[in-house]
């Protein structure tokens, strides 16, 4: 239930961004009709983004929760690593350090990352239409200050929530377990390939 509510709010907020920031729609144009899925292993959650371009004269992006279908690009990572994906140059480093697993179209992930990392919303301008210039600027400055103060608290909350899900509630998989599972899967695939080669060689005798 809460996932449905969360994805509905996220989809509505994303549509508002697309309508207020035309540059975002231009940046997302290469991703049109392609699906980017993101699995957060520590939360056991898989969601997806699907930008469809304009519908009824307005750009629209679907947000799915509990996504289980095939995606053009599928990113598997943790909540704590998710913030680093906003920098496109960090994707290859995160993959190399095994903090992130990516299957499918790397350019699709980079396009989304570039689009949102380059987003520079002038909130004061948007709010000034409703509040006036001075109150809007003051509100934005106060919000920025509160955001900076809350940044460290958010990181602490993320770590606490992740540990709670992994260690206490046992509802999430630890990243180490995910890496071990991937390693065992690769080894099994190699062993099966070697066995298949031996069977093929014996059948030719």
C-alpha positions as a Python dict, from the first residue, in 0.01 Angstrom:
ca = {
    (1, 'X'): (0, 0, 0),
    (2, 'X'): (269, 248, 99),
    (3, 'X'): (467, 167, -216),
    (4, 'X'): (165, 251, -435),
    (5, 'X'): (119, 581, -252),
    (6, 'X'): (490, 663, -275),
    (7, 'X'): (511, 594, -649),
    (8, 'X'): (195, 799, -713),
    (9, 'X'): (346, 1096, -527),
    (10, 'X'): (678, 1053, -711),
    (11, 'X'): (503, 1037, -1050),
    (12, 'X'): (302, 1351, -976),
    (13, 'X'): (611, 1540, -856),
    (14, 'X'): (808, 1430, -1164),
    (15, 'X'): (532, 1550, -1395),
    (16, 'X'): (536, 1887, -1219),
    (17, 'X'): (912, 1909, -1276),
    (18, 'X'): (872, 1821, -1644),
    (19, 'X'): (609, 2092, -1687),
    (20, 'X'): (802, 2360, -1501),
    (21, 'X'): (1148, 2274, -1638),
    (22, 'X'): (1135, 2224, -2019),
    (23, 'X'): (1510, 2146, -2021),
    (24, 'X'): (1441, 1827, -1824),
    (25, 'X'): (1208, 1700, -2096),
    (26, 'X'): (1476, 1773, -2357),
    (27, 'X'): (1738, 1587, -2153),
    (28, 'X'): (1506, 1287, -2117),
    (29, 'X'): (1418, 1278, -2489),
    (30, 'X'): (1677, 1002, -2565),
    (31, 'X'): (1517, 781, -2298),
    (32, 'X'): (1168, 796, -2450),
    (33, 'X'): (981, 463, -2446),
    (34, 'X'): (1264, 295, -2255),
    (35, 'X'): (1239, 163, -1900),
    (36, 'X'): (1496, 215, -1625),
    (37, 'X'): (1448, -16, -1326),
    (38, 'X'): (1621, 33, -991),
    (39, 'X'): (1638, -238, -725),
    (40, 'X'): (1736, -134, -372),
    (41, 'X'): (1865, -454, -215),
    (42, 'X'): (1865, -322, 142),
    (43, 'X'): (1495, -235, 118),
    (44, 'X'): (1387, -525, -104),
    (45, 'X'): (1227, -271, -339),
    (46, 'X'): (1227, -247, -719),
    (47, 'X'): (1086, 60, -893),
    (48, 'X'): (1102, 181, -1254),
    (49, 'X'): (1087, 498, -1462),
    (50, 'X'): (936, 505, -1812),
    (51, 'X'): (941, 838, -1998),
    (52, 'X'): (681, 844, -2277),
    (53, 'X'): (721, 1200, -2405),
    (54, 'X'): (414, 1418, -2448),
    (55, 'X'): (65, 1296, -2365),
    (56, 'X'): (-221, 1537, -2425),
    (57, 'X'): (31, 1814, -2486),
    (58, 'X'): (231, 1759, -2165),
    (59, 'X'): (544, 1548, -2101),
    (60, 'X'): (483, 1248, -1878),
    (61, 'X'): (695, 988, -1700),
    (62, 'X'): (543, 676, -1544),
    (63, 'X'): (678, 559, -1206),
    (64, 'X'): (620, 195, -1115),
    (65, 'X'): (659, 23, -779),
    (66, 'X'): (722, -349, -723),
    (67, 'X'): (841, -366, -1084),
    (68, 'X'): (899, -721, -1211),
    (69, 'X'): (899, -690, -1591),
    (70, 'X'): (1197, -672, -1825),
    (71, 'X'): (1371, -332, -1832),
    (72, 'X'): (1604, -176, -2090),
    (73, 'X'): (1843, -99, -1804),
    (74, 'X'): (1833, -250, -1456),
    (75, 'X'): (2040, -104, -1173),
    (76, 'X'): (2085, -299, -850),
    (77, 'X'): (2230, -106, -558),
    (78, 'X'): (2161, 13, -204),
    (79, 'X'): (1982, 318, -67),
    (80, 'X'): (2309, 469, 59),
    (81, 'X'): (2469, 438, -287),
    (82, 'X'): (2167, 575, -473),
    (83, 'X'): (2270, 938, -415),
    (84, 'X'): (2603, 882, -590),
    (85, 'X'): (2428, 777, -911),
    (86, 'X'): (2333, 1140, -972),
    (87, 'X'): (2688, 1193, -1100),
    (88, 'X'): (2717, 1013, -1440),
    (89, 'X'): (3097, 995, -1410),
    (90, 'X'): (3064, 781, -1096),
    (91, 'X'): (2868, 497, -1255),
    (92, 'X'): (3170, 303, -1383),
    (93, 'X'): (3352, 350, -1049),
    (94, 'X'): (3054, 219, -854),
    (95, 'X'): (3030, -84, -1085),
    (96, 'X'): (3403, -150, -1048),
    (97, 'X'): (3378, -130, -669),
    (98, 'X'): (3077, -367, -681),
    (99, 'X'): (2856, -111, -512),
    (100, 'X'): (2630, -117, -815),
    (101, 'X'): (2529, -385, -1064),
    (102, 'X'): (2402, -275, -1404),
    (103, 'X'): (2236, -490, -1667),
    (104, 'X'): (2137, -355, -2007),
    (105, 'X'): (2183, -12, -2163),
    (106, 'X'): (2448, 187, -1977),
    (107, 'X'): (2371, 498, -2186),
    (108, 'X'): (2012, 493, -2061),
    (109, 'X'): (2132, 511, -1699),
    (110, 'X'): (2377, 788, -1791),
    (111, 'X'): (2102, 986, -1967),
    (112, 'X'): (1878, 978, -1659),
    (113, 'X'): (2172, 1057, -1434),
    (114, 'X'): (2281, 1351, -1650),
    (115, 'X'): (1926, 1486, -1678),
    (116, 'X'): (1865, 1501, -1303),
    (117, 'X'): (2218, 1604, -1203),
    (118, 'X'): (2201, 1903, -1438),
    (119, 'X'): (1862, 2011, -1307),
    (120, 'X'): (1878, 2364, -1167),
    (121, 'X'): (1533, 2470, -1053),
    (122, 'X'): (1476, 2837, -972),
    (123, 'X'): (1228, 2777, -690),
    (124, 'X'): (1223, 3146, -597),
    (125, 'X'): (1094, 3235, -943),
    (126, 'X'): (818, 2974, -929),
    (127, 'X'): (712, 3069, -576),
    (128, 'X'): (722, 3442, -644),
    (129, 'X'): (410, 3406, -859),
    (130, 'X'): (219, 3304, -546),
    (131, 'X'): (408, 3474, -260),
    (132, 'X'): (583, 3774, -411),
    (133, 'X'): (958, 3821, -475),
    (134, 'X'): (1086, 3894, -123),
    (135, 'X'): (891, 3626, 68),
    (136, 'X'): (975, 3367, -200),
    (137, 'X'): (1348, 3445, -183),
    (138, 'X'): (1344, 3432, 198),
    (139, 'X'): (1159, 3100, 198),
    (140, 'X'): (1405, 2946, -51),
    (141, 'X'): (1706, 3064, 153),
    (142, 'X'): (1558, 2920, 473),
    (143, 'X'): (1485, 2590, 297),
    (144, 'X'): (1841, 2570, 163),
    (145, 'X'): (1981, 2630, 511),
    (146, 'X'): (1750, 2364, 657),
    (147, 'X'): (1851, 2122, 382),
    (148, 'X'): (2220, 2168, 459),
    (149, 'X'): (2161, 2112, 830),
    (150, 'X'): (1946, 1809, 762),
    (151, 'X'): (2192, 1646, 522),
    (152, 'X'): (2400, 1479, 792),
    (153, 'X'): (2085, 1375, 981),
    (154, 'X'): (1946, 1214, 666),
    (155, 'X'): (2262, 1008, 616),
    (156, 'X'): (2243, 892, 976),
    (157, 'X'): (1876, 804, 930),
    (158, 'X'): (1952, 608, 613),
    (159, 'X'): (2222, 406, 788),
    (160, 'X'): (1997, 341, 1088),
    (161, 'X'): (1703, 238, 871),
    (162, 'X'): (1922, 8, 659),
    (163, 'X'): (2070, -159, 968),
    (164, 'X'): (1722, -200, 1115),
    (165, 'X'): (1594, -373, 799),
    (166, 'X'): (1903, -596, 771),
    (167, 'X'): (1993, -685, 1128),
    (168, 'X'): (1679, -646, 1338),
    (169, 'X'): (1377, -698, 1112),
    (170, 'X'): (1556, -935, 872),
    (171, 'X'): (1350, -802, 580),
    (172, 'X'): (1642, -684, 364),
    (173, 'X'): (1948, -852, 219),
    (174, 'X'): (2291, -732, 327),
    (175, 'X'): (2509, -600, 37),
    (176, 'X'): (2779, -853, 130),
    (177, 'X'): (2531, -1136, 83),
    (178, 'X'): (2436, -995, -258),
    (179, 'X'): (2802, -982, -367),
    (180, 'X'): (2859, -1337, -244),
    (181, 'X'): (2551, -1458, -432),
    (182, 'X'): (2674, -1291, -753),
    (183, 'X'): (3019, -1445, -709),
    (184, 'X'): (2874, -1793, -657),
    (185, 'X'): (2645, -1746, -957),
    (186, 'X'): (2938, -1650, -1181),
    (187, 'X'): (3139, -1950, -1060),
    (188, 'X'): (2847, -2183, -1125),
    (189, 'X'): (2801, -2040, -1475),
    (190, 'X'): (3171, -2098, -1549),
    (191, 'X'): (3152, -2455, -1420),
    (192, 'X'): (2844, -2525, -1631),
    (193, 'X'): (3014, -2381, -1940),
    (194, 'X'): (3321, -2602, -1880),
    (195, 'X'): (3098, -2908, -1829),
    (196, 'X'): (2908, -2831, -2149),
    (197, 'X'): (3237, -2811, -2343),
    (198, 'X'): (3346, -3150, -2203),
    (199, 'X'): (3013, -3309, -2295),
    (200, 'X'): (3034, -3167, -2647),
    (201, 'X'): (3392, -3295, -2683),
    (202, 'X'): (3292, -3645, -2565),
    (203, 'X'): (2993, -3657, -2799),
    (204, 'X'): (3221, -3588, -3096),
    (205, 'X'): (3440, -3896, -3020),
}
